[in-house]
Amino acid sequence: MKVTVVSRSGREIVEGGIELKDSATVADLQEAIHKQTKKHPSRQRLTLPVQPGSKEKPVVLNYKKSLNDYTSGKSETLTVTFKDLGPQVSYRTLFFFEYLGPLLLYPVFYYFPVVYQYFGYKGERVIHPVQTYALYYWCFHYVKRILETFFVHRFSHATSPISNVFRNCVYYCTFGSYIAYYVNHPLYTPVSDLQIKIGFGFGILCQISNFYCHIILRNLRGPAGEGGCQIPRGFLFNIVTCANYTTEIYQWLGFNIATQTIVGYIFLAVGTFTMTNWALAKHSHLKKLFDGKEGRPRYPRRWVILPPFL
Protein backbone atom coordinates (compact mmCIF):
# COMPACT_ATOMS: atom_id res chain seq x y z
CA MET A 1 0.00 0.00 0.00
CA LYS A 2 1.19 3.48 -0.86
CA VAL A 3 0.31 6.28 1.57
CA THR A 4 0.58 9.93 0.58
CA VAL A 5 1.15 12.21 3.57
CA VAL A 6 0.19 15.85 3.08
CA SER A 7 -0.18 18.95 5.24
CA ARG A 8 -3.50 20.75 5.63
CA SER A 9 -2.43 23.07 2.81
CA GLY A 10 -1.88 20.07 0.55
CA ARG A 11 1.95 20.10 0.58
CA GLU A 12 3.57 16.67 0.62
CA ILE A 13 5.24 15.96 3.96
CA VAL A 14 7.07 12.87 2.71
CA GLU A 15 8.07 13.22 -0.92
CA GLY A 16 7.06 10.26 -3.01
CA GLY A 17 4.81 8.85 -0.28
CA ILE A 18 5.41 5.84 1.96
CA GLU A 19 5.23 2.21 0.88
CA LEU A 20 3.81 -0.15 3.51
CA LYS A 21 2.59 -3.72 3.68
CA ASP A 22 -1.08 -4.30 2.98
CA SER A 23 -1.50 -5.45 6.60
CA ALA A 24 0.08 -2.26 8.02
CA THR A 25 -1.60 -0.41 10.84
CA VAL A 26 -1.84 3.31 11.51
CA ALA A 27 0.87 2.81 14.15
CA ASP A 28 3.16 1.41 11.44
CA LEU A 29 2.48 4.49 9.33
CA GLN A 30 3.29 6.76 12.28
CA GLU A 31 6.61 4.97 12.81
CA ALA A 32 7.42 5.37 9.11
CA ILE A 33 6.61 9.09 9.27
CA HIS A 34 8.78 9.33 12.40
CA LYS A 35 11.76 7.90 10.50
CA GLN A 36 11.25 10.32 7.63
CA THR A 37 10.44 13.52 9.56
CA LYS A 38 11.82 12.87 13.09
CA LYS A 39 8.37 13.72 14.45
CA HIS A 40 7.54 11.29 17.26
CA PRO A 41 4.20 9.44 16.89
CA SER A 42 2.87 11.25 19.98
CA ARG A 43 3.18 14.52 18.03
CA GLN A 44 1.33 13.23 14.99
CA ARG A 45 -2.33 13.80 14.25
CA LEU A 46 -3.38 11.91 11.13
CA THR A 47 -6.78 12.50 9.55
CA LEU A 48 -8.56 11.72 6.33
CA PRO A 49 -8.70 14.71 3.96
CA VAL A 50 -11.91 16.75 3.83
CA GLN A 51 -13.25 18.76 0.94
CA PRO A 52 -12.44 22.50 1.03
CA GLY A 53 -15.27 24.42 2.66
CA SER A 54 -16.72 21.31 4.28
CA LYS A 55 -18.07 21.78 7.80
CA GLU A 56 -17.63 18.13 8.69
CA LYS A 57 -14.97 17.23 11.23
CA PRO A 58 -12.09 15.22 9.75
CA VAL A 59 -11.87 11.54 10.70
CA VAL A 60 -8.91 11.00 13.04
CA LEU A 61 -6.99 7.79 12.35
CA ASN A 62 -6.84 5.38 15.29
CA TYR A 63 -3.31 4.04 15.75
CA LYS A 64 -4.64 0.56 16.58
CA LYS A 65 -6.59 0.14 13.35
CA SER A 66 -5.45 -1.20 10.02
CA LEU A 67 -4.93 1.26 7.19
CA ASN A 68 -7.28 -0.90 5.13
CA ASP A 69 -10.07 0.12 7.52
CA TYR A 70 -9.83 3.62 6.02
CA THR A 71 -9.84 2.47 2.39
CA SER A 72 -12.69 -0.06 2.73
CA GLY A 73 -10.19 -2.61 1.40
CA LYS A 74 -10.85 -1.43 -2.15
CA SER A 75 -7.81 0.71 -2.78
CA GLU A 76 -4.05 0.25 -2.62
CA THR A 77 -3.48 3.95 -2.06
CA LEU A 78 -4.39 6.26 0.80
CA THR A 79 -3.96 9.97 1.40
CA VAL A 80 -3.75 11.26 4.96
CA THR A 81 -3.41 14.76 6.38
CA PHE A 82 -0.59 15.28 8.86
CA LYS A 83 -0.53 17.83 11.68
CA ASP A 84 2.39 18.32 14.06
CA LEU A 85 0.93 18.68 17.56
CA GLY A 86 4.24 19.85 19.02
CA PRO A 87 6.05 18.45 22.11
CA GLN A 88 3.77 16.22 24.16
CA VAL A 89 3.55 14.83 27.69
CA SER A 90 1.37 12.06 29.05
CA TYR A 91 -1.86 13.05 30.75
CA ARG A 92 -0.63 11.43 33.95
CA THR A 93 2.40 13.73 33.94
CA LEU A 94 0.20 16.75 33.24
CA PHE A 95 -2.26 15.99 36.05
CA PHE A 96 0.45 15.05 38.53
CA PHE A 97 2.26 18.38 38.28
CA GLU A 98 -0.88 20.53 38.18
CA TYR A 99 -2.13 18.88 41.40
CA LEU A 100 1.26 18.74 43.11
CA GLY A 101 1.65 22.54 43.08
CA PRO A 102 -1.40 23.45 45.21
CA LEU A 103 -0.82 20.39 47.42
CA LEU A 104 2.65 21.67 48.39
CA LEU A 105 1.89 25.40 48.45
CA TYR A 106 -1.19 25.42 50.68
CA PRO A 107 0.54 23.98 53.82
CA VAL A 108 3.26 26.65 53.57
CA PHE A 109 0.77 29.33 54.62
CA TYR A 110 -0.54 27.16 57.46
CA TYR A 111 2.75 25.91 58.94
CA PHE A 112 4.94 28.95 58.29
CA PRO A 113 3.15 32.10 59.49
CA VAL A 114 6.42 33.97 58.97
CA VAL A 115 5.21 34.28 55.37
CA TYR A 116 2.78 36.98 56.46
CA GLN A 117 5.59 39.12 57.80
CA TYR A 118 6.65 39.69 54.19
CA PHE A 119 3.19 41.18 53.62
CA GLY A 120 3.53 43.60 56.52
CA TYR A 121 1.78 41.68 59.34
CA LYS A 122 3.85 41.54 62.56
CA GLY A 123 1.36 40.21 65.13
CA GLU A 124 0.86 36.74 66.58
CA ARG A 125 -1.38 34.25 64.84
CA VAL A 126 -4.05 32.17 66.51
CA ILE A 127 -4.97 29.04 64.55
CA HIS A 128 -8.72 28.48 64.40
CA PRO A 129 -10.08 24.91 64.07
CA VAL A 130 -11.63 25.74 60.69
CA GLN A 131 -8.16 26.58 59.34
CA THR A 132 -6.91 23.14 60.36
CA TYR A 133 -9.97 21.43 58.88
CA ALA A 134 -9.49 23.41 55.67
CA LEU A 135 -5.87 22.21 55.44
CA TYR A 136 -6.94 18.58 55.83
CA TYR A 137 -9.77 19.00 53.33
CA TRP A 138 -7.51 20.67 50.78
CA CYS A 139 -4.73 18.10 51.06
CA PHE A 140 -7.20 15.20 51.00
CA HIS A 141 -8.66 16.53 47.76
CA TYR A 142 -5.35 16.86 45.92
CA VAL A 143 -3.89 13.60 47.24
CA LYS A 144 -7.10 11.94 46.04
CA ARG A 145 -6.72 13.55 42.62
CA ILE A 146 -3.10 12.40 42.27
CA LEU A 147 -3.94 8.84 43.31
CA GLU A 148 -6.87 8.80 40.88
CA THR A 149 -4.55 9.97 38.11
CA PHE A 150 -2.29 6.94 38.52
CA PHE A 151 -4.69 4.25 39.70
CA VAL A 152 -8.21 5.12 38.50
CA HIS A 153 -8.34 7.24 35.34
CA ARG A 154 -8.09 5.64 31.92
CA PHE A 155 -7.31 8.11 29.17
CA SER A 156 -8.66 7.89 25.62
CA HIS A 157 -5.86 10.22 24.47
CA ALA A 158 -2.31 9.32 25.45
CA THR A 159 -0.72 12.77 25.43
CA SER A 160 -1.31 16.49 25.77
CA PRO A 161 0.74 19.48 24.52
CA ILE A 162 3.54 20.28 26.95
CA SER A 163 2.39 23.92 27.01
CA ASN A 164 -0.66 22.76 28.98
CA VAL A 165 1.61 21.76 31.87
CA PHE A 166 2.78 25.35 32.34
CA ARG A 167 -0.67 26.84 31.81
CA ASN A 168 -2.41 24.46 34.22
CA CYS A 169 0.32 24.72 36.86
CA VAL A 170 0.09 28.51 36.83
CA TYR A 171 -3.70 28.31 37.19
CA TYR A 172 -3.73 25.86 40.11
CA CYS A 173 -0.70 27.30 41.93
CA THR A 174 -1.99 30.87 41.67
CA PHE A 175 -5.46 30.09 42.99
CA GLY A 176 -4.06 27.67 45.58
CA SER A 177 -1.70 30.30 46.96
CA TYR A 178 -4.36 33.02 47.06
CA ILE A 179 -6.89 30.81 48.82
CA ALA A 180 -4.29 29.56 51.30
CA TYR A 181 -3.16 33.13 51.99
CA TYR A 182 -6.64 34.31 52.97
CA VAL A 183 -7.87 31.20 54.79
CA ASN A 184 -4.71 31.03 56.95
CA HIS A 185 -4.30 34.79 57.47
CA PRO A 186 -3.82 35.90 61.11
CA LEU A 187 -6.78 38.26 60.72
CA TYR A 188 -9.05 35.55 59.33
CA THR A 189 -12.48 35.47 61.00
CA PRO A 190 -14.17 32.04 61.01
CA VAL A 191 -17.86 31.49 60.38
CA SER A 192 -20.16 29.75 62.86
CA ASP A 193 -19.49 26.16 63.96
CA LEU A 194 -22.75 25.04 62.37
CA GLN A 195 -21.80 26.55 59.01
CA ILE A 196 -18.37 24.91 59.22
CA LYS A 197 -19.90 21.50 59.90
CA ILE A 198 -22.44 21.87 57.11
CA GLY A 199 -19.82 23.05 54.60
CA PHE A 200 -17.18 20.42 55.28
CA GLY A 201 -19.74 17.64 55.79
CA PHE A 202 -21.38 18.39 52.45
CA GLY A 203 -17.98 18.77 50.79
CA ILE A 204 -16.66 15.42 52.03
CA LEU A 205 -19.86 13.71 50.85
CA CYS A 206 -19.29 15.23 47.41
CA GLN A 207 -15.63 14.19 47.37
CA ILE A 208 -16.59 10.57 48.05
CA SER A 209 -19.31 10.79 45.40
CA ASN A 210 -16.80 12.27 42.96
CA PHE A 211 -14.49 9.30 43.53
CA TYR A 212 -17.33 6.87 42.85
CA CYS A 213 -18.20 8.74 39.64
CA HIS A 214 -14.61 8.32 38.49
CA ILE A 215 -14.81 4.59 39.18
CA ILE A 216 -17.93 4.37 36.98
CA LEU A 217 -16.18 6.24 34.17
CA ARG A 218 -13.11 4.06 34.56
CA ASN A 219 -15.15 0.92 34.01
CA LEU A 220 -16.36 2.24 30.65
CA ARG A 221 -12.85 1.83 29.21
CA GLY A 222 -10.35 -0.96 28.93
CA PRO A 223 -6.88 -0.80 30.55
CA ALA A 224 -5.39 0.96 27.52
CA GLY A 225 -8.22 3.50 27.27
CA GLU A 226 -10.09 1.59 24.57
CA GLY A 227 -13.85 1.19 24.57
CA GLY A 228 -14.94 4.22 22.63
CA CYS A 229 -17.67 6.60 23.72
CA GLN A 230 -20.35 5.00 25.88
CA ILE A 231 -23.36 6.16 27.87
CA PRO A 232 -22.40 6.37 31.56
CA ARG A 233 -25.02 4.79 33.80
CA GLY A 234 -25.59 4.35 37.49
CA PHE A 235 -25.52 6.55 40.59
CA LEU A 236 -25.73 10.28 39.73
CA PHE A 237 -25.15 9.56 36.03
CA ASN A 238 -28.82 8.54 35.86
CA ILE A 239 -29.65 12.18 36.58
CA VAL A 240 -26.86 14.24 34.99
CA THR A 241 -24.55 13.62 32.05
CA CYS A 242 -21.39 14.85 33.79
CA ALA A 243 -21.88 13.77 37.40
CA ASN A 244 -18.11 13.89 37.91
CA TYR A 245 -18.12 17.64 37.19
CA THR A 246 -21.26 18.13 39.28
CA THR A 247 -19.67 16.59 42.38
CA GLU A 248 -16.42 18.50 41.72
CA ILE A 249 -18.30 21.80 41.72
CA TYR A 250 -20.33 21.01 44.82
CA GLN A 251 -17.31 19.82 46.80
CA TRP A 252 -15.71 23.24 46.31
CA LEU A 253 -19.01 24.87 47.22
CA GLY A 254 -18.85 22.96 50.52
CA PHE A 255 -15.28 24.17 51.10
CA ASN A 256 -16.32 27.77 50.48
CA ILE A 257 -19.37 27.55 52.73
CA ALA A 258 -17.05 26.48 55.55
CA THR A 259 -14.19 28.94 54.84
CA GLN A 260 -16.03 31.89 53.28
CA THR A 261 -13.41 33.77 51.23
CA ILE A 262 -13.96 35.86 48.12
CA VAL A 263 -11.05 34.31 46.25
CA GLY A 264 -12.42 30.85 47.06
CA TYR A 265 -15.73 31.72 45.42
CA ILE A 266 -13.89 33.19 42.41
CA PHE A 267 -12.04 29.86 42.08
CA LEU A 268 -15.39 28.08 42.27
CA ALA A 269 -16.92 30.37 39.63
CA VAL A 270 -14.03 29.94 37.18
CA GLY A 271 -14.05 26.17 37.68
CA THR A 272 -17.83 26.01 37.24
CA PHE A 273 -17.66 28.02 34.03
CA THR A 274 -14.91 25.79 32.60
CA MET A 275 -16.55 22.50 33.57
CA THR A 276 -19.95 23.67 32.32
CA ASN A 277 -18.47 24.26 28.85
CA TRP A 278 -16.91 20.79 28.93
CA ALA A 279 -20.21 19.29 30.07
CA LEU A 280 -22.22 21.03 27.35
CA ALA A 281 -19.84 19.70 24.70
CA LYS A 282 -19.96 16.19 26.17
CA HIS A 283 -23.76 16.22 26.44
CA SER A 284 -24.13 17.44 22.86
CA HIS A 285 -21.71 14.79 21.59
CA LEU A 286 -23.49 11.94 23.38
CA LYS A 287 -26.92 13.07 22.14
CA LYS A 288 -25.62 13.29 18.58
CA LEU A 289 -23.85 9.92 18.78
CA PHE A 290 -26.70 8.04 20.46
CA ASP A 291 -29.57 9.30 18.32
CA GLY A 292 -31.70 6.13 18.29
CA LYS A 293 -31.12 5.54 14.57
CA GLU A 294 -29.79 2.43 12.80
CA GLY A 295 -29.91 0.35 15.95
CA ARG A 296 -28.11 2.86 18.14
CA PRO A 297 -29.66 3.54 21.56
CA ARG A 298 -31.20 6.94 22.20
CA TYR A 299 -29.47 9.03 24.82
CA PRO A 300 -31.75 9.29 27.87
CA ARG A 301 -33.18 12.59 29.04
CA ARG A 302 -30.80 14.07 31.65
CA TRP A 303 -29.61 17.31 33.10
CA VAL A 304 -26.25 18.44 31.70
CA ILE A 305 -24.34 19.29 34.87
CA LEU A 306 -26.20 21.31 37.50
CA PRO A 307 -29.78 20.19 38.19
CA PRO A 308 -32.19 21.89 38.17
CA PHE A 309 -30.43 24.77 36.43
CA LEU A 310 -28.75 23.21 33.41
GROMACS .gro file of C-alpha atoms in nm:
model
  310
    1MET     CA    1   0.000   0.000   0.000
    2LYS     CA    2   0.119   0.348  -0.086
    3VAL     CA    3   0.031   0.628   0.157
    4THR     CA    4   0.058   0.993   0.058
    5VAL     CA    5   0.115   1.221   0.357
    6VAL     CA    6   0.019   1.585   0.308
    7SER     CA    7  -0.018   1.895   0.524
    8ARG     CA    8  -0.350   2.075   0.563
    9SER     CA    9  -0.243   2.307   0.281
   10GLY     CA   10  -0.188   2.007   0.055
   11ARG     CA   11   0.195   2.010   0.058
   12GLU     CA   12   0.357   1.667   0.062
   13ILE     CA   13   0.524   1.596   0.396
   14VAL     CA   14   0.707   1.287   0.271
   15GLU     CA   15   0.807   1.322  -0.092
   16GLY     CA   16   0.706   1.026  -0.301
   17GLY     CA   17   0.481   0.885  -0.028
   18ILE     CA   18   0.541   0.584   0.196
   19GLU     CA   19   0.523   0.221   0.088
   20LEU     CA   20   0.381  -0.015   0.351
   21LYS     CA   21   0.259  -0.372   0.368
   22ASP     CA   22  -0.108  -0.430   0.298
   23SER     CA   23  -0.150  -0.545   0.660
   24ALA     CA   24   0.008  -0.226   0.802
   25THR     CA   25  -0.160  -0.041   1.084
   26VAL     CA   26  -0.184   0.331   1.151
   27ALA     CA   27   0.087   0.281   1.415
   28ASP     CA   28   0.316   0.141   1.144
   29LEU     CA   29   0.248   0.449   0.933
   30GLN     CA   30   0.329   0.676   1.228
   31GLU     CA   31   0.661   0.497   1.281
   32ALA     CA   32   0.742   0.537   0.911
   33ILE     CA   33   0.661   0.909   0.927
   34HIS     CA   34   0.878   0.933   1.240
   35LYS     CA   35   1.176   0.790   1.050
   36GLN     CA   36   1.125   1.032   0.763
   37THR     CA   37   1.044   1.352   0.956
   38LYS     CA   38   1.182   1.287   1.309
   39LYS     CA   39   0.837   1.372   1.445
   40HIS     CA   40   0.754   1.129   1.726
   41PRO     CA   41   0.420   0.944   1.689
   42SER     CA   42   0.287   1.125   1.998
   43ARG     CA   43   0.318   1.452   1.803
   44GLN     CA   44   0.133   1.323   1.499
   45ARG     CA   45  -0.233   1.380   1.425
   46LEU     CA   46  -0.338   1.191   1.113
   47THR     CA   47  -0.678   1.250   0.955
   48LEU     CA   48  -0.856   1.172   0.633
   49PRO     CA   49  -0.870   1.471   0.396
   50VAL     CA   50  -1.191   1.675   0.383
   51GLN     CA   51  -1.325   1.876   0.094
   52PRO     CA   52  -1.244   2.250   0.103
   53GLY     CA   53  -1.527   2.442   0.266
   54SER     CA   54  -1.672   2.131   0.428
   55LYS     CA   55  -1.807   2.178   0.780
   56GLU     CA   56  -1.763   1.813   0.869
   57LYS     CA   57  -1.497   1.723   1.123
   58PRO     CA   58  -1.209   1.522   0.975
   59VAL     CA   59  -1.187   1.154   1.070
   60VAL     CA   60  -0.891   1.100   1.304
   61LEU     CA   61  -0.699   0.779   1.235
   62ASN     CA   62  -0.684   0.538   1.529
   63TYR     CA   63  -0.331   0.404   1.575
   64LYS     CA   64  -0.464   0.056   1.658
   65LYS     CA   65  -0.659   0.014   1.335
   66SER     CA   66  -0.545  -0.120   1.002
   67LEU     CA   67  -0.493   0.126   0.719
   68ASN     CA   68  -0.728  -0.090   0.513
   69ASP     CA   69  -1.007   0.012   0.752
   70TYR     CA   70  -0.983   0.362   0.602
   71THR     CA   71  -0.984   0.247   0.239
   72SER     CA   72  -1.269  -0.006   0.273
   73GLY     CA   73  -1.019  -0.261   0.140
   74LYS     CA   74  -1.085  -0.143  -0.215
   75SER     CA   75  -0.781   0.071  -0.278
   76GLU     CA   76  -0.405   0.025  -0.262
   77THR     CA   77  -0.348   0.395  -0.206
   78LEU     CA   78  -0.439   0.626   0.080
   79THR     CA   79  -0.396   0.997   0.140
   80VAL     CA   80  -0.375   1.126   0.496
   81THR     CA   81  -0.341   1.476   0.638
   82PHE     CA   82  -0.059   1.528   0.886
   83LYS     CA   83  -0.053   1.783   1.168
   84ASP     CA   84   0.239   1.832   1.406
   85LEU     CA   85   0.093   1.868   1.756
   86GLY     CA   86   0.424   1.985   1.902
   87PRO     CA   87   0.605   1.845   2.211
   88GLN     CA   88   0.377   1.622   2.416
   89VAL     CA   89   0.355   1.483   2.769
   90SER     CA   90   0.137   1.206   2.905
   91TYR     CA   91  -0.186   1.305   3.075
   92ARG     CA   92  -0.063   1.143   3.395
   93THR     CA   93   0.240   1.373   3.394
   94LEU     CA   94   0.020   1.675   3.324
   95PHE     CA   95  -0.226   1.599   3.605
   96PHE     CA   96   0.045   1.505   3.853
   97PHE     CA   97   0.226   1.838   3.828
   98GLU     CA   98  -0.088   2.053   3.818
   99TYR     CA   99  -0.213   1.888   4.140
  100LEU     CA  100   0.126   1.874   4.311
  101GLY     CA  101   0.165   2.254   4.308
  102PRO     CA  102  -0.140   2.345   4.521
  103LEU     CA  103  -0.082   2.039   4.742
  104LEU     CA  104   0.265   2.167   4.839
  105LEU     CA  105   0.189   2.540   4.845
  106TYR     CA  106  -0.119   2.542   5.068
  107PRO     CA  107   0.054   2.398   5.382
  108VAL     CA  108   0.326   2.665   5.357
  109PHE     CA  109   0.077   2.933   5.462
  110TYR     CA  110  -0.054   2.716   5.746
  111TYR     CA  111   0.275   2.591   5.894
  112PHE     CA  112   0.494   2.895   5.829
  113PRO     CA  113   0.315   3.210   5.949
  114VAL     CA  114   0.642   3.397   5.897
  115VAL     CA  115   0.521   3.428   5.537
  116TYR     CA  116   0.278   3.698   5.646
  117GLN     CA  117   0.559   3.912   5.780
  118TYR     CA  118   0.665   3.969   5.419
  119PHE     CA  119   0.319   4.118   5.362
  120GLY     CA  120   0.353   4.360   5.652
  121TYR     CA  121   0.178   4.168   5.934
  122LYS     CA  122   0.385   4.154   6.256
  123GLY     CA  123   0.136   4.021   6.513
  124GLU     CA  124   0.086   3.674   6.658
  125ARG     CA  125  -0.138   3.425   6.484
  126VAL     CA  126  -0.405   3.217   6.651
  127ILE     CA  127  -0.497   2.904   6.455
  128HIS     CA  128  -0.872   2.848   6.440
  129PRO     CA  129  -1.008   2.491   6.407
  130VAL     CA  130  -1.163   2.574   6.069
  131GLN     CA  131  -0.816   2.658   5.934
  132THR     CA  132  -0.691   2.314   6.036
  133TYR     CA  133  -0.997   2.143   5.888
  134ALA     CA  134  -0.949   2.341   5.567
  135LEU     CA  135  -0.587   2.221   5.544
  136TYR     CA  136  -0.694   1.858   5.583
  137TYR     CA  137  -0.977   1.900   5.333
  138TRP     CA  138  -0.751   2.067   5.078
  139CYS     CA  139  -0.473   1.810   5.106
  140PHE     CA  140  -0.720   1.520   5.100
  141HIS     CA  141  -0.866   1.653   4.776
  142TYR     CA  142  -0.535   1.686   4.592
  143VAL     CA  143  -0.389   1.360   4.724
  144LYS     CA  144  -0.710   1.194   4.604
  145ARG     CA  145  -0.672   1.355   4.262
  146ILE     CA  146  -0.310   1.240   4.227
  147LEU     CA  147  -0.394   0.884   4.331
  148GLU     CA  148  -0.687   0.880   4.088
  149THR     CA  149  -0.455   0.997   3.811
  150PHE     CA  150  -0.229   0.694   3.852
  151PHE     CA  151  -0.469   0.425   3.970
  152VAL     CA  152  -0.821   0.512   3.850
  153HIS     CA  153  -0.834   0.724   3.534
  154ARG     CA  154  -0.809   0.564   3.192
  155PHE     CA  155  -0.731   0.811   2.917
  156SER     CA  156  -0.866   0.789   2.562
  157HIS     CA  157  -0.586   1.022   2.447
  158ALA     CA  158  -0.231   0.932   2.545
  159THR     CA  159  -0.072   1.277   2.543
  160SER     CA  160  -0.131   1.649   2.577
  161PRO     CA  161   0.074   1.948   2.452
  162ILE     CA  162   0.354   2.028   2.695
  163SER     CA  163   0.239   2.392   2.701
  164ASN     CA  164  -0.066   2.276   2.898
  165VAL     CA  165   0.161   2.176   3.187
  166PHE     CA  166   0.278   2.535   3.234
  167ARG     CA  167  -0.067   2.684   3.181
  168ASN     CA  168  -0.241   2.446   3.422
  169CYS     CA  169   0.032   2.472   3.686
  170VAL     CA  170   0.009   2.851   3.683
  171TYR     CA  171  -0.370   2.831   3.719
  172TYR     CA  172  -0.373   2.586   4.011
  173CYS     CA  173  -0.070   2.730   4.193
  174THR     CA  174  -0.199   3.087   4.167
  175PHE     CA  175  -0.546   3.009   4.299
  176GLY     CA  176  -0.406   2.767   4.558
  177SER     CA  177  -0.170   3.030   4.696
  178TYR     CA  178  -0.436   3.302   4.706
  179ILE     CA  179  -0.689   3.081   4.882
  180ALA     CA  180  -0.429   2.956   5.130
  181TYR     CA  181  -0.316   3.313   5.199
  182TYR     CA  182  -0.664   3.431   5.297
  183VAL     CA  183  -0.787   3.120   5.479
  184ASN     CA  184  -0.471   3.103   5.695
  185HIS     CA  185  -0.430   3.479   5.747
  186PRO     CA  186  -0.382   3.590   6.111
  187LEU     CA  187  -0.678   3.826   6.072
  188TYR     CA  188  -0.905   3.555   5.933
  189THR     CA  189  -1.248   3.547   6.100
  190PRO     CA  190  -1.417   3.204   6.101
  191VAL     CA  191  -1.786   3.149   6.038
  192SER     CA  192  -2.016   2.975   6.286
  193ASP     CA  193  -1.949   2.616   6.396
  194LEU     CA  194  -2.275   2.504   6.237
  195GLN     CA  195  -2.180   2.655   5.901
  196ILE     CA  196  -1.837   2.491   5.922
  197LYS     CA  197  -1.990   2.150   5.990
  198ILE     CA  198  -2.244   2.187   5.711
  199GLY     CA  199  -1.982   2.305   5.460
  200PHE     CA  200  -1.718   2.042   5.528
  201GLY     CA  201  -1.974   1.764   5.579
  202PHE     CA  202  -2.138   1.839   5.245
  203GLY     CA  203  -1.798   1.877   5.079
  204ILE     CA  204  -1.666   1.542   5.203
  205LEU     CA  205  -1.986   1.371   5.085
  206CYS     CA  206  -1.929   1.523   4.741
  207GLN     CA  207  -1.563   1.419   4.737
  208ILE     CA  208  -1.659   1.057   4.805
  209SER     CA  209  -1.931   1.079   4.540
  210ASN     CA  210  -1.680   1.227   4.296
  211PHE     CA  211  -1.449   0.930   4.353
  212TYR     CA  212  -1.733   0.687   4.285
  213CYS     CA  213  -1.820   0.874   3.964
  214HIS     CA  214  -1.461   0.832   3.849
  215ILE     CA  215  -1.481   0.459   3.918
  216ILE     CA  216  -1.793   0.437   3.698
  217LEU     CA  217  -1.618   0.624   3.417
  218ARG     CA  218  -1.311   0.406   3.456
  219ASN     CA  219  -1.515   0.092   3.401
  220LEU     CA  220  -1.636   0.224   3.065
  221ARG     CA  221  -1.285   0.183   2.921
  222GLY     CA  222  -1.035  -0.096   2.893
  223PRO     CA  223  -0.688  -0.080   3.055
  224ALA     CA  224  -0.539   0.096   2.752
  225GLY     CA  225  -0.822   0.350   2.727
  226GLU     CA  226  -1.009   0.159   2.457
  227GLY     CA  227  -1.385   0.119   2.457
  228GLY     CA  228  -1.494   0.422   2.263
  229CYS     CA  229  -1.767   0.660   2.372
  230GLN     CA  230  -2.035   0.500   2.588
  231ILE     CA  231  -2.336   0.616   2.787
  232PRO     CA  232  -2.240   0.637   3.156
  233ARG     CA  233  -2.502   0.479   3.380
  234GLY     CA  234  -2.559   0.435   3.749
  235PHE     CA  235  -2.552   0.655   4.059
  236LEU     CA  236  -2.573   1.028   3.973
  237PHE     CA  237  -2.515   0.956   3.603
  238ASN     CA  238  -2.882   0.854   3.586
  239ILE     CA  239  -2.965   1.218   3.658
  240VAL     CA  240  -2.686   1.424   3.499
  241THR     CA  241  -2.455   1.362   3.205
  242CYS     CA  242  -2.139   1.485   3.379
  243ALA     CA  243  -2.188   1.377   3.740
  244ASN     CA  244  -1.811   1.389   3.791
  245TYR     CA  245  -1.812   1.764   3.719
  246THR     CA  246  -2.126   1.813   3.928
  247THR     CA  247  -1.967   1.659   4.238
  248GLU     CA  248  -1.642   1.850   4.172
  249ILE     CA  249  -1.830   2.180   4.172
  250TYR     CA  250  -2.033   2.101   4.482
  251GLN     CA  251  -1.731   1.982   4.680
  252TRP     CA  252  -1.571   2.324   4.631
  253LEU     CA  253  -1.901   2.487   4.722
  254GLY     CA  254  -1.885   2.296   5.052
  255PHE     CA  255  -1.528   2.417   5.110
  256ASN     CA  256  -1.632   2.777   5.048
  257ILE     CA  257  -1.937   2.755   5.273
  258ALA     CA  258  -1.705   2.648   5.555
  259THR     CA  259  -1.419   2.894   5.484
  260GLN     CA  260  -1.603   3.189   5.328
  261THR     CA  261  -1.341   3.377   5.123
  262ILE     CA  262  -1.396   3.586   4.812
  263VAL     CA  263  -1.105   3.431   4.625
  264GLY     CA  264  -1.242   3.085   4.706
  265TYR     CA  265  -1.573   3.172   4.542
  266ILE     CA  266  -1.389   3.319   4.241
  267PHE     CA  267  -1.204   2.986   4.208
  268LEU     CA  268  -1.539   2.808   4.227
  269ALA     CA  269  -1.692   3.037   3.963
  270VAL     CA  270  -1.403   2.994   3.718
  271GLY     CA  271  -1.405   2.617   3.768
  272THR     CA  272  -1.783   2.601   3.724
  273PHE     CA  273  -1.766   2.802   3.403
  274THR     CA  274  -1.491   2.579   3.260
  275MET     CA  275  -1.655   2.250   3.357
  276THR     CA  276  -1.995   2.367   3.232
  277ASN     CA  277  -1.847   2.426   2.885
  278TRP     CA  278  -1.691   2.079   2.893
  279ALA     CA  279  -2.021   1.929   3.007
  280LEU     CA  280  -2.222   2.103   2.735
  281ALA     CA  281  -1.984   1.970   2.470
  282LYS     CA  282  -1.996   1.619   2.617
  283HIS     CA  283  -2.376   1.622   2.644
  284SER     CA  284  -2.413   1.744   2.286
  285HIS     CA  285  -2.171   1.479   2.159
  286LEU     CA  286  -2.349   1.194   2.338
  287LYS     CA  287  -2.692   1.307   2.214
  288LYS     CA  288  -2.562   1.329   1.858
  289LEU     CA  289  -2.385   0.992   1.878
  290PHE     CA  290  -2.670   0.804   2.046
  291ASP     CA  291  -2.957   0.930   1.832
  292GLY     CA  292  -3.170   0.613   1.829
  293LYS     CA  293  -3.112   0.554   1.457
  294GLU     CA  294  -2.979   0.243   1.280
  295GLY     CA  295  -2.991   0.035   1.595
  296ARG     CA  296  -2.811   0.286   1.814
  297PRO     CA  297  -2.966   0.354   2.156
  298ARG     CA  298  -3.120   0.694   2.220
  299TYR     CA  299  -2.947   0.903   2.482
  300PRO     CA  300  -3.175   0.929   2.787
  301ARG     CA  301  -3.318   1.259   2.904
  302ARG     CA  302  -3.080   1.407   3.165
  303TRP     CA  303  -2.961   1.731   3.310
  304VAL     CA  304  -2.625   1.844   3.170
  305ILE     CA  305  -2.434   1.929   3.487
  306LEU     CA  306  -2.620   2.131   3.750
  307PRO     CA  307  -2.978   2.019   3.819
  308PRO     CA  308  -3.219   2.189   3.817
  309PHE     CA  309  -3.043   2.477   3.643
  310LEU     CA  310  -2.875   2.321   3.341
   0.00000   0.00000   0.00000
